[in-house]
XYZ file of C-alpha atoms in Angstrom:
769
model
C 0.000 0.000 0.000
C 1.297 3.457 -0.974
C 0.095 6.593 0.812
C 1.388 10.104 0.333
C 0.439 13.791 0.245
C 1.336 15.791 -2.819
C 0.238 17.707 -5.912
C -1.281 16.352 -9.113
C 1.151 17.496 -11.803
C -0.161 15.874 -14.983
C -2.702 13.359 -16.236
C -3.326 11.896 -19.668
C -4.841 8.894 -21.445
C -2.720 5.828 -22.135
C -3.543 3.126 -24.747
C -2.817 0.285 -22.292
C -3.328 1.547 -18.756
C -6.291 3.900 -19.036
C -5.404 7.094 -17.198
C -1.839 7.928 -16.121
C -1.278 10.416 -13.303
C 1.958 12.056 -12.192
C 2.274 13.470 -8.675
C 4.812 15.597 -6.834
C 5.160 14.007 -3.401
C 5.759 16.538 -0.640
C 8.764 14.433 0.434
C 10.413 15.193 -2.926
C 9.589 12.039 -4.875
C 7.850 12.048 -8.260
C 5.249 9.299 -8.522
C 3.476 7.698 -11.465
C 0.075 6.057 -10.856
C -2.486 4.465 -13.152
C -6.244 4.578 -12.883
C -8.887 2.594 -14.839
C -11.207 5.362 -16.021
C -14.144 4.486 -18.297
C -15.573 7.470 -20.166
C -19.207 7.979 -21.180
C -20.767 10.057 -23.929
C -24.459 10.283 -24.807
C -26.489 10.017 -27.992
C -29.938 11.591 -28.276
C -32.580 11.162 -30.948
C -35.578 9.090 -31.938
C -36.057 5.580 -30.558
C -35.554 4.103 -34.014
C -32.172 5.819 -34.489
C -30.998 4.969 -30.968
C -31.885 1.282 -31.461
C -29.894 1.287 -34.700
C -26.916 2.761 -32.854
C -27.288 0.145 -30.115
C -27.136 -2.652 -32.690
C -24.123 -1.025 -34.345
C -22.091 -0.834 -31.106
C -23.277 -3.940 -29.266
C -20.772 -6.251 -30.997
C -17.879 -4.724 -28.972
C -18.782 -5.695 -25.375
C -15.182 -5.663 -24.080
C -14.564 -2.134 -25.291
C -18.002 -0.555 -24.947
C -21.003 -0.913 -22.647
C -24.419 0.536 -23.469
C -27.408 1.560 -21.370
C -30.512 3.727 -21.623
C -30.628 6.559 -19.124
C -32.138 9.960 -18.427
C -30.083 13.148 -18.249
C -30.890 16.816 -17.766
C -31.003 18.997 -20.885
C -30.928 22.606 -19.673
C -32.141 24.034 -22.960
C -35.194 21.778 -23.004
C -35.531 22.377 -19.234
C -36.305 18.733 -18.502
C -34.857 15.234 -18.269
C -34.427 13.533 -21.643
C -33.860 9.926 -22.661
C -30.371 9.179 -23.981
C -28.191 6.234 -24.921
C -25.091 6.182 -22.714
C -22.017 4.832 -24.548
C -19.268 3.942 -22.058
C -15.791 3.347 -23.484
C -13.596 1.362 -21.099
C -10.319 3.051 -22.081
C -10.402 6.859 -22.261
C -7.655 6.726 -24.901
C -10.179 5.209 -27.348
C -13.153 7.484 -26.687
C -12.383 10.072 -29.385
C -11.950 7.319 -31.998
C -15.209 5.601 -31.001
C -17.083 8.895 -31.004
C -15.784 9.977 -34.428
C -16.823 6.654 -35.922
C -20.245 6.870 -34.273
C -20.873 10.441 -35.419
C -19.820 9.555 -38.960
C -22.258 6.599 -39.124
C -25.129 8.425 -37.375
C -24.786 12.115 -38.273
C -28.444 12.940 -37.537
C -28.219 12.100 -33.835
C -27.381 14.711 -31.227
C -24.407 14.023 -28.970
C -23.359 15.247 -25.545
C -20.307 14.881 -23.252
C -18.468 13.735 -26.364
C -15.271 15.771 -26.712
C -14.373 16.837 -23.181
C -10.885 17.116 -21.695
C -10.129 14.057 -19.598
C -8.981 16.337 -16.770
C -12.525 17.792 -16.593
C -14.036 14.312 -16.390
C -11.524 13.314 -13.694
C -12.186 16.488 -11.683
C -15.954 15.954 -11.922
C -15.654 12.393 -10.632
C -12.927 12.750 -7.969
C -12.902 16.537 -7.255
C -9.139 16.438 -7.926
C -7.859 18.938 -10.479
C -4.413 19.712 -11.922
C -2.010 21.111 -9.319
C -4.420 20.349 -6.480
C -2.920 19.323 -3.157
C -4.320 15.964 -2.174
C -3.987 12.839 -0.086
C -3.418 9.762 -2.272
C -3.705 6.030 -1.614
C -2.556 3.441 -4.182
C -2.043 -0.328 -4.160
C 1.187 -2.309 -4.679
C 0.787 -2.089 -8.462
C 0.654 1.732 -8.281
C -3.025 1.743 -9.135
C -4.881 4.708 -7.670
C -7.469 3.695 -5.073
C -8.526 6.930 -3.367
C -7.697 10.609 -3.743
C -8.878 13.280 -1.280
C -8.527 17.010 -1.874
C -6.771 18.991 0.869
C -7.147 22.408 -0.825
C -9.989 23.200 -3.175
C -9.660 25.609 -6.085
C -11.246 28.495 -4.195
C -8.892 28.900 -1.214
C -7.066 32.239 -1.141
C -3.735 31.195 0.360
C -2.421 27.934 -1.025
C 0.588 25.833 -0.121
C 3.425 26.640 -2.568
C 3.981 23.874 -5.108
C 7.622 22.624 -5.064
C 8.017 22.683 -8.844
C 11.452 21.959 -10.257
C 11.749 24.406 -13.158
C 14.303 24.398 -15.964
C 14.379 27.348 -18.358
C 15.653 26.965 -21.920
C 16.109 29.889 -24.295
C 18.259 30.913 -27.259
C 20.475 33.956 -26.867
C 18.412 35.969 -29.399
C 14.941 35.823 -30.891
C 15.291 33.215 -33.664
C 12.931 35.003 -36.059
C 15.108 38.118 -35.822
C 18.628 36.718 -35.983
C 20.439 33.398 -35.933
C 20.945 32.181 -32.334
C 24.474 31.156 -31.380
C 23.961 29.398 -28.066
C 21.293 27.879 -25.851
C 20.917 29.005 -22.252
C 19.746 26.396 -19.745
C 19.080 27.453 -16.153
C 17.786 25.645 -13.113
C 17.934 27.223 -9.677
C 21.059 29.391 -9.449
C 22.976 27.436 -12.088
C 23.153 28.473 -15.732
C 24.731 26.648 -18.656
C 25.482 27.778 -22.207
C 25.539 25.267 -25.100
C 26.895 26.045 -28.562
C 24.129 25.721 -31.155
C 26.675 25.038 -33.909
C 27.818 21.744 -32.353
C 24.694 19.662 -31.909
C 26.116 16.373 -30.640
C 27.754 17.740 -27.472
C 24.732 19.991 -26.936
C 22.356 17.025 -26.991
C 24.573 14.905 -24.738
C 24.965 17.657 -22.152
C 21.318 18.711 -22.234
C 20.197 15.110 -21.771
C 22.549 14.756 -18.798
C 21.167 17.971 -17.329
C 17.562 16.797 -17.676
C 18.413 13.420 -16.137
C 20.288 15.062 -13.277
C 17.625 17.584 -12.269
C 14.485 15.808 -13.566
C 12.507 19.086 -13.932
C 8.721 19.167 -13.566
C 8.399 22.159 -15.872
C 10.370 23.186 -18.949
C 9.951 26.945 -19.258
C 11.154 28.009 -22.685
C 11.359 30.971 -25.037
C 10.215 30.063 -28.546
C 10.109 26.445 -27.430
C 6.904 25.693 -29.334
C 7.817 27.337 -32.594
C 11.616 27.002 -32.825
C 13.631 25.467 -30.006
C 11.992 22.119 -29.249
C 11.300 21.287 -32.920
C 15.015 21.734 -33.657
C 16.103 19.814 -30.587
C 13.834 16.934 -31.563
C 15.036 17.045 -35.160
C 18.684 16.899 -34.130
C 17.951 14.266 -31.489
C 16.556 11.993 -34.198
C 19.416 12.792 -36.562
C 22.151 11.910 -34.035
C 20.157 9.127 -32.287
C 20.530 10.829 -28.908
C 17.228 10.777 -26.993
C 16.745 13.850 -24.811
C 14.198 12.508 -22.337
C 11.899 15.514 -22.664
C 9.031 13.306 -21.460
C 8.967 11.561 -18.126
C 6.608 9.017 -19.662
C 8.879 6.459 -21.289
C 7.923 5.468 -24.812
C 5.679 8.465 -25.542
C 6.532 11.062 -28.137
C 5.632 14.697 -27.715
C 2.148 15.939 -28.609
C 2.065 18.429 -31.502
C -0.720 20.984 -31.901
C -0.903 22.912 -35.169
C -0.735 26.682 -35.476
C -4.021 28.452 -36.076
C -5.554 31.842 -36.811
C -8.989 32.885 -35.561
C -11.174 35.951 -35.004
C -11.813 37.218 -31.490
C -13.574 40.442 -30.487
C -13.299 41.950 -33.958
C -9.620 41.242 -34.556
C -7.627 38.385 -36.004
C -5.481 36.383 -33.569
C -2.587 34.060 -34.328
C -1.525 31.180 -32.105
C 1.704 29.363 -32.925
C 2.103 25.605 -32.942
C 2.379 23.915 -29.550
C 4.441 21.062 -28.147
C 3.060 19.307 -25.062
C 4.942 16.742 -22.972
C 3.831 13.723 -20.948
C 4.649 13.483 -17.237
C 6.436 16.789 -17.476
C 5.016 20.184 -18.407
C 6.207 22.589 -21.081
C 5.310 26.285 -21.302
C 6.623 28.534 -24.040
C 6.587 32.032 -22.579
C 6.466 33.568 -26.052
C 3.427 31.487 -27.036
C 1.586 31.432 -23.708
C -1.663 33.336 -23.358
C -1.336 36.561 -21.315
C 2.042 35.508 -19.863
C 3.208 39.131 -19.666
C 0.129 39.915 -17.593
C 0.121 37.216 -14.920
C 3.195 34.968 -15.319
C 3.444 31.501 -13.779
C 1.411 32.363 -10.657
C -1.592 33.360 -12.757
C -1.163 30.395 -15.097
C -1.245 28.010 -12.138
C -4.399 29.758 -10.923
C -6.048 29.313 -14.338
C -5.107 25.624 -14.336
C -6.594 25.045 -10.902
C -9.785 27.010 -11.560
C -10.493 25.532 -14.988
C -9.255 21.987 -14.219
C -7.130 22.113 -17.383
C -3.569 20.709 -17.295
C -0.927 23.368 -16.711
C 0.558 23.293 -20.201
C -2.925 23.462 -21.723
C -4.093 26.257 -19.405
C -1.047 28.341 -20.335
C -2.023 28.408 -24.012
C -5.820 28.586 -24.126
C -7.821 31.799 -24.278
C -9.889 33.018 -21.297
C -12.982 32.051 -23.318
C -11.852 28.423 -23.382
C -11.175 28.703 -19.651
C -14.722 29.909 -18.960
C -16.118 27.173 -21.193
C -14.146 24.594 -19.192
C -15.532 25.923 -15.894
C -19.083 25.705 -17.254
C -18.561 22.194 -18.614
C -17.052 21.043 -15.308
C -20.071 22.462 -13.469
C -22.391 20.687 -15.902
C -20.614 17.353 -15.403
C -20.864 17.669 -11.631
C -24.560 18.561 -11.855
C -25.406 15.730 -14.267
C -26.233 18.177 -17.077
C -25.585 17.256 -20.691
C -22.774 19.175 -22.393
C -23.823 19.498 -26.062
C -21.256 18.516 -28.659
C -22.537 21.135 -31.086
C -24.723 24.064 -30.195
C -28.317 23.427 -31.322
C -30.195 26.451 -29.968
C -31.226 29.255 -32.308
C -32.173 32.810 -31.392
C -35.745 33.260 -30.217
C -38.203 34.571 -32.810
C -38.944 38.244 -32.313
C -40.268 41.176 -34.364
C -37.604 43.088 -36.277
C -38.416 46.252 -34.303
C -37.492 44.452 -31.078
C -33.938 43.865 -32.262
C -33.086 47.548 -31.802
C -34.560 47.548 -28.308
C -32.839 44.330 -27.305
C -29.346 44.767 -28.713
C -28.104 48.111 -27.400
C -24.956 46.958 -25.584
C -23.412 48.860 -22.683
C -24.300 52.409 -21.677
C -21.734 55.036 -22.672
C -21.919 58.811 -22.183
C -19.758 61.350 -23.951
C -17.319 62.827 -21.404
C -16.606 66.494 -20.839
C -13.336 67.141 -22.688
C -10.556 68.806 -20.713
C -9.087 68.859 -17.196
C -11.228 67.977 -14.191
C -9.975 68.116 -10.611
C -10.876 65.952 -7.616
C -12.834 63.414 -9.653
C -13.807 60.095 -8.079
C -13.863 57.023 -10.300
C -16.403 54.449 -9.132
C -16.510 51.001 -10.702
C -18.889 48.115 -10.324
C -16.883 45.042 -9.334
C -16.997 42.649 -12.309
C -20.335 44.139 -13.335
C -21.502 41.677 -15.965
C -20.510 38.510 -14.058
C -22.136 39.991 -10.949
C -25.346 40.597 -12.928
C -25.336 37.004 -14.202
C -24.966 35.678 -10.668
C -27.321 38.079 -8.881
C -30.123 37.994 -11.458
C -29.668 34.298 -12.308
C -29.023 34.883 -16.004
C -28.260 31.693 -17.896
C -29.377 30.306 -21.272
C -31.970 28.041 -19.666
C -33.403 30.693 -17.315
C -34.473 33.110 -20.083
C -38.243 32.895 -20.657
C -40.184 34.590 -23.477
C -42.774 35.826 -21.001
C -43.583 39.563 -21.173
C -45.967 39.173 -18.226
C -43.509 37.512 -15.840
C -42.636 38.747 -12.360
C -38.904 38.985 -13.002
C -38.881 41.114 -16.120
C -35.638 42.150 -17.800
C -35.555 45.963 -18.177
C -36.805 47.101 -21.620
C -36.949 43.528 -22.964
C -39.960 41.283 -23.403
C -38.236 38.557 -21.400
C -38.444 37.202 -17.878
C -35.930 35.351 -15.701
C -36.759 32.040 -14.042
C -35.574 32.289 -10.430
C -36.999 28.997 -9.197
C -33.519 27.436 -9.256
C -29.956 28.510 -9.971
C -28.932 28.499 -13.614
C -25.852 26.712 -14.846
C -23.865 29.877 -15.655
C -24.490 31.518 -12.228
C -23.474 28.262 -10.520
C -20.240 28.216 -12.489
C -19.433 31.911 -11.955
C -20.407 32.423 -8.309
C -17.255 30.954 -6.668
C -15.059 32.611 -9.309
C -16.630 36.008 -8.663
C -16.448 35.613 -4.880
C -12.770 34.693 -5.058
C -12.005 37.661 -7.298
C -13.750 40.048 -4.883
C -11.943 38.512 -1.901
C -8.571 38.904 -3.635
C -9.351 42.495 -4.538
C -10.220 43.259 -0.916
C -7.009 41.583 0.235
C -4.890 43.627 -2.175
C -6.637 46.855 -1.132
C -5.956 46.178 2.562
C -2.300 45.112 2.367
C 0.829 47.281 2.011
C 3.112 47.069 -1.005
C 5.724 45.058 0.929
C 3.292 42.262 1.807
C 4.990 38.956 0.794
C 1.803 37.585 -0.782
C 0.985 40.723 -2.747
C 2.730 39.862 -6.013
C 1.294 36.343 -6.022
C -2.201 37.611 -5.252
C -1.954 40.373 -7.850
C -1.067 37.920 -10.629
C -3.712 35.431 -9.605
C -6.327 38.182 -9.365
C -5.383 39.297 -12.865
C -5.966 35.771 -14.173
C -9.408 35.699 -12.540
C -10.184 39.136 -13.965
C -9.527 37.919 -17.508
C -11.799 34.908 -17.017
C -14.597 37.116 -15.681
C -14.159 39.713 -18.429
C -14.547 36.989 -21.036
C -17.560 35.223 -19.539
C -19.951 37.927 -20.748
C -18.800 37.812 -24.358
C -18.810 34.031 -24.286
C -22.440 34.051 -23.162
C -23.384 35.497 -26.553
C -20.754 33.684 -28.633
C -22.402 31.801 -31.485
C -20.547 28.525 -30.818
C -20.564 28.577 -27.007
C -21.895 25.329 -25.540
C -23.928 27.251 -22.982
C -24.430 30.516 -24.841
C -27.604 32.316 -25.863
C -27.941 35.744 -27.401
C -31.022 36.597 -25.305
C -29.036 35.946 -22.117
C -26.271 38.199 -23.459
C -28.807 40.945 -24.184
C -30.386 40.564 -20.746
C -27.004 41.176 -19.105
C -26.438 44.415 -21.012
C -30.007 45.531 -20.227
C -29.414 45.057 -16.490
C -26.035 46.770 -16.890
C -27.583 49.855 -18.453
C -30.212 49.964 -15.724
C -27.578 49.641 -12.989
C -25.480 52.467 -14.431
C -28.510 54.750 -14.747
C -29.453 54.063 -11.128
C -25.883 54.827 -10.090
C -26.039 58.130 -12.004
C -29.326 59.049 -10.338
C -27.906 58.219 -6.910
C -24.874 60.421 -7.565
C -26.981 63.347 -8.716
C -29.384 62.944 -5.800
C -26.414 63.326 -3.441
C -25.193 66.471 -5.201
C -22.432 65.037 -7.406
C -21.848 66.069 -10.998
C -21.428 63.080 -13.318
C -18.468 63.699 -15.627
C -18.548 60.407 -17.516
C -20.338 57.034 -17.685
C -18.715 54.040 -19.338
C -20.336 50.563 -19.258
C -19.394 49.586 -15.691
C -18.140 52.788 -14.081
C -18.772 56.459 -13.550
C -16.658 59.521 -12.842
C -18.215 61.984 -10.380
C -17.200 65.329 -8.923
C -18.278 67.320 -5.871
C -16.477 70.475 -4.672
C -16.723 69.512 -1.004
C -16.115 65.746 -1.276
C -12.532 65.040 -2.181
C -11.538 62.217 0.195
C -12.386 58.483 0.087
C -14.472 58.763 3.259
C -16.608 61.402 1.546
C -17.473 58.973 -1.258
C -18.519 56.120 1.043
C -22.171 57.267 1.407
C -22.488 57.326 -2.384
C -21.097 53.788 -2.664
C -23.598 52.541 -0.094
C -26.461 54.291 -1.863
C -25.525 52.835 -5.262
C -25.191 49.358 -3.803
C -28.582 49.708 -2.131
C -30.242 50.794 -5.386
C -28.579 48.209 -7.647
C -27.855 45.261 -5.297
C -24.475 44.927 -7.042
C -20.958 45.229 -5.544
C -19.251 48.535 -6.242
C -15.942 50.070 -5.218
C -13.993 53.302 -5.354
C -11.198 52.934 -7.905
C -9.630 56.127 -6.642
C -9.874 59.910 -6.527
C -7.942 61.822 -9.156
C -6.027 64.952 -8.317
C -6.830 65.695 -11.939
C -8.028 63.732 -14.927
C -8.098 64.714 -18.604
C -10.578 63.416 -21.160
C -9.176 63.947 -24.642
C -10.947 64.259 -27.958
C -10.779 62.266 -31.152
C -7.648 62.308 -33.288
C -9.727 63.364 -36.273
C -11.600 66.084 -34.378
C -10.275 67.087 -30.975
C -13.617 68.707 -30.129
C -15.430 65.367 -30.445
C -15.358 63.347 -27.196
C -14.101 59.760 -27.114
C -15.582 57.548 -24.416
C -12.517 55.606 -23.292
C -9.586 57.927 -23.956
C -8.237 59.653 -20.884
C -5.340 59.973 -18.440
C -5.101 61.161 -14.867
C -3.202 61.175 -11.594
C -4.657 59.707 -8.421
C -4.145 61.274 -5.017
C -1.384 58.769 -4.221
C 0.555 59.884 -7.320
C -0.158 56.829 -9.447
C -1.020 57.417 -13.094
C -3.835 55.834 -15.096
C -4.025 56.008 -18.889
C -6.488 54.617 -21.411
C -6.581 54.835 -25.201
C -3.451 56.960 -25.764
C -0.035 56.033 -27.164
C 1.463 55.029 -23.816
C -1.192 52.307 -23.622
C -1.315 51.145 -27.248
C 0.587 48.012 -28.263
C 1.285 49.315 -31.762
C 2.959 52.477 -30.519
C 6.729 52.733 -30.876
C 8.637 52.639 -27.536
C 10.297 55.957 -28.353
C 6.895 57.642 -28.469
C 5.087 55.744 -25.700
C 7.976 56.150 -23.245
C 8.242 59.872 -23.990
C 4.494 60.340 -23.531
C 4.619 58.469 -20.227
C 7.544 60.602 -19.062
C 5.552 63.746 -19.811
C 2.712 62.394 -17.688
C 5.156 61.683 -14.860
C 6.452 65.245 -15.055
C 2.927 66.633 -14.797
C 2.139 64.263 -11.923
C 5.256 65.325 -10.008
C 3.976 68.898 -9.474
C 1.160 70.145 -7.283
C 0.066 72.286 -10.233
C 0.654 70.514 -13.575
C 1.392 73.774 -15.418
C 4.511 74.137 -13.252
C 6.006 71.183 -15.155
C 5.541 72.712 -18.620
C 9.055 74.250 -18.962
C 10.615 70.924 -18.011
C 8.266 69.082 -20.367
C 9.186 71.339 -23.302
C 12.891 70.916 -22.530
C 12.457 67.154 -22.413
C 10.762 67.156 -25.830
C 13.565 69.279 -27.253
C 16.115 66.813 -25.937
C 14.227 63.821 -27.381
C 13.912 65.474 -30.793
C 17.588 66.437 -30.736
C 18.517 62.822 -29.993
C 16.272 61.632 -32.823
C 17.727 64.082 -35.355
C 21.303 63.175 -34.360
C 20.523 59.438 -34.714
C 21.131 58.850 -31.002
C 17.934 56.842 -30.430
C 18.361 53.093 -30.434
C 16.666 51.634 -33.509
C 14.845 49.055 -31.379
C 13.078 51.964 -29.635
C 11.747 53.123 -33.006
C 10.131 49.803 -33.826
C 6.444 49.767 -34.673
C 4.624 46.466 -34.095
C 1.452 46.205 -36.129
C -0.799 43.187 -36.478
C -1.142 41.655 -39.941
C -4.905 41.834 -40.366
C -5.402 39.524 -43.362
C -3.613 37.471 -45.988
C -1.400 39.521 -48.278
C -3.504 38.705 -51.333
C -6.525 40.317 -49.644
C -4.893 43.781 -49.468
C -5.848 46.236 -52.190
C -3.500 48.833 -50.691
C -0.891 47.091 -48.506
C -0.601 48.444 -44.976
C 2.858 49.179 -43.541
C 2.753 45.764 -41.819
C 1.862 44.077 -45.120
C 4.714 45.848 -46.896
C 7.097 44.625 -44.196
C 5.811 41.066 -44.627
C 6.430 41.316 -48.382
C 10.056 42.091 -47.589
C 10.260 39.072 -45.291
C 8.734 36.857 -47.954
C 11.487 37.864 -50.347
C 14.036 36.220 -48.003
C 11.937 33.130 -47.300
C 10.315 34.173 -44.010
C 6.567 33.651 -43.644
C 4.126 35.558 -41.441
C 0.530 34.604 -40.711
C -2.527 36.832 -40.246
C -2.763 37.784 -36.583
C 0.998 37.956 -36.021
C 2.554 41.270 -35.041
C 5.159 42.533 -37.489
C 8.002 44.748 -36.184
C 9.335 47.336 -38.634
C 10.889 50.773 -38.961
C 9.488 53.687 -40.951
C 12.001 54.580 -43.633
C 12.451 57.117 -46.405
C 11.459 56.290 -49.959
C 9.689 53.150 -51.074
C 8.346 50.910 -49.656
C 8.465 53.213 -46.618
C 9.228 50.475 -44.100
C 12.070 48.135 -43.189
C 11.145 44.781 -41.638
C 13.122 44.331 -38.437
C 13.569 40.594 -38.989
C 15.363 40.945 -42.330
C 18.778 39.232 -42.396
C 20.663 42.476 -43.043
C 20.897 45.265 -40.520
C 18.842 48.412 -41.145
C 20.591 51.570 -42.248
C 20.172 54.194 -39.493
C 20.416 56.948 -42.105
C 17.330 55.539 -43.876
C 15.040 56.108 -40.887
C 12.193 58.509 -41.624
C 13.045 61.021 -38.893
C 10.304 63.427 -39.938
C 7.638 60.767 -39.425
C 8.883 59.861 -35.954
C 8.951 63.565 -35.076
C 5.302 63.846 -36.097
C 4.397 60.795 -34.012
C 6.232 62.184 -30.985
C 4.707 65.656 -31.229
C 1.229 64.253 -31.782
C 1.569 62.105 -28.640
C 2.990 65.040 -26.674
C 0.160 67.277 -27.865
C -2.425 64.835 -26.512
C -0.902 65.181 -23.036
C -0.125 68.887 -23.047
C -2.963 70.439 -25.063
C -5.105 70.973 -21.956
C -2.376 73.322 -20.709
C -2.061 75.266 -23.954
C 0.495 73.188 -25.871
C -1.327 71.288 -28.600
C 0.382 69.500 -31.493
C 0.332 72.565 -33.750
C 1.953 74.865 -31.194
C 4.529 72.212 -30.240
C 5.416 71.694 -33.903
C 5.920 75.428 -34.444
C 8.061 75.637 -31.305
C 10.225 72.640 -32.161
C 10.694 73.688 -35.797
C 11.729 77.133 -34.653
C 14.276 75.604 -32.299
C 15.483 73.203 -35.004
C 16.096 76.044 -37.459
C 18.527 77.549 -34.957
C 20.485 74.294 -34.734
C 23.099 73.178 -37.242
C 22.030 69.621 -37.934
C 24.675 67.080 -39.008
C 24.952 66.291 -42.693
C 23.375 62.933 -43.381
C 25.327 60.547 -45.608
C 23.424 59.242 -48.594
C 22.010 55.729 -47.946
C 22.710 52.910 -50.389
C 19.396 51.485 -51.656
C 21.030 48.509 -53.323
C 22.515 47.495 -49.987
C 19.318 47.790 -47.961
C 16.698 46.579 -50.415
C 14.675 49.782 -50.786
C 14.944 53.286 -52.204
C 15.828 56.178 -49.916
C 15.621 59.913 -50.467
C 16.924 62.835 -48.425
C 14.764 65.772 -47.459
C 15.869 69.372 -47.670
C 15.225 71.535 -44.608
C 12.156 73.059 -46.267
C 10.841 69.625 -47.226
C 11.394 68.390 -43.685
C 9.510 71.376 -42.310
C 6.630 70.704 -44.666
C 6.584 67.025 -43.635
C 6.541 67.943 -39.946
C 3.600 70.258 -40.336
C 1.596 67.758 -42.405
C -1.254 65.563 -41.122
């Protein structure tokens, strides 16, 4: 008999032994257990079709068992008769299901294509990276597993992961790497990438010596591991990337998809068995919440760590809903069958209005309090019991949705509220913890990253509710959430005005209010209590600005833009939305300069006191740009390739850069971000990942000056220095300087034509749009 306490590291199907589980024992051992784990999916349809399916599958009694049963269908709101098909080995279930669906395409199927980790968590309550008490027999067959920490605890025992990092010395798509860095603990090793045999021998020895639980790589999915595996096969030197002997790695193809109106690219993936692999360059939101947040996502969603690191928050929410459905005995549809409810065309305008947005008052506002509902849309789903199966087309019901001819069934909790409630409660608890603890608190960084991971899941759950392919999505439920959201924001506005506040701005889930005599957090507390009483939804004070600026549109600065502002809180922290410092496609030279200007303004009691220093800073930055003293990497623009090249009628700068890369055999896919420099002449850009180095003299200085002055004007225009005045000032200063003579670039050497501007041409370019 084997008993131990530890963490579930990995689990996967095996063709011979059913389910294989790897554990980290708290005494330091790594243990492999097996578990017989039959898997069931369901077929639904007419009695005639189900009998035909029974006859088709009944000749395989050792592999498959069949039975008639009843299961809950939430969309039909009742128990339905189904044929349960139980496959003895979970490794075979996808094959059996594909064959069944191909022979009987007119049947409906449920619980058919679920992650085995979700099935295991539903049956045993044990999820990836859960701390548990395990009992196994002499043959290492799992007998019992008891959870010691569920997924919703705030402070968890740290997992003793052994982590090895592997990364090339440079980004492989930019330049040819020369050596591989391998680090574990405080030790770091460098291996020459030009001599593969010794590299493979030494790396294998390192893996055998340290036996890491997690390989943390840079470009491991798309470059490093594919090359290591290729060379390993060539030289017949196995690396031992897997702990599971005899299993190859699992390859997942690259893909491009649309999400929230933009095209997204995900590179190919390489998953291991018995050991985990995360590519930091290919992981979802790694820059936002790192390994702490990724572990949190894995525990909450019950997805294996290396899967959780790469899936979108929408997939995470879907996994939470499917896990809830499995635990509740609810059928998880294989393909969504529900259509939108029939309604008059005139009702579409009433129903589909989205979130409430007011146009802000452009300019500077002092002592403004920003009040936000805490996870507004998830809170609405939970509080008002909004779920696909709870929406009733009943205009006479007691629980009417505001402005919609729909009612909500409150007789029992819906599936979506059940799934979201613990997630929302944990997010609120973490937010309260972070608000109450000082910056030096040892748990703060961990909590901040985990809270960020939860925030992304909750942000996505609303959109996923209306997503056309969501298993538990319905457009009427999506519309009901926005209707309640608009009502809540209007009630909050009325409460603020009733208490004497002026409402400066409303935006979906928050409002900005101002009162001349209420400038401290304690002064805002009565308003928070009043809003919560009127809406029954959690709300919090995001902060009180010393000053906040709402800026206008780029096309017309007198036209307000709802979510474009910057400000300084009373504690000196800066918040920006919608301007260059926040945009991912802004060049670092511009975004860093804009942020520095904001810091200068924030450093003074009166922002106008910082204007001389701000102007001097801009002069210094422009002088450095004109004298070619700015690092070229700080001038990089990273734009997303929005479509295939053939679909462009007029190629964008990113498309022109990709055309250059194609000429040297490098391919880019729609959704990938393309780094490039703006250059003189045609094609006007230089792709950063070209084999040859860019010519610094070819950089389009005038264009970068325009970008810098436009960004500076956004920040300073409220204090009298808009883009036009800044341009006049800087050009006047430039005319008094003797600029260095620029050597003529060599187009044949750099692959594009370059022209020099005279001083008058440069002035005209600077003053252009």
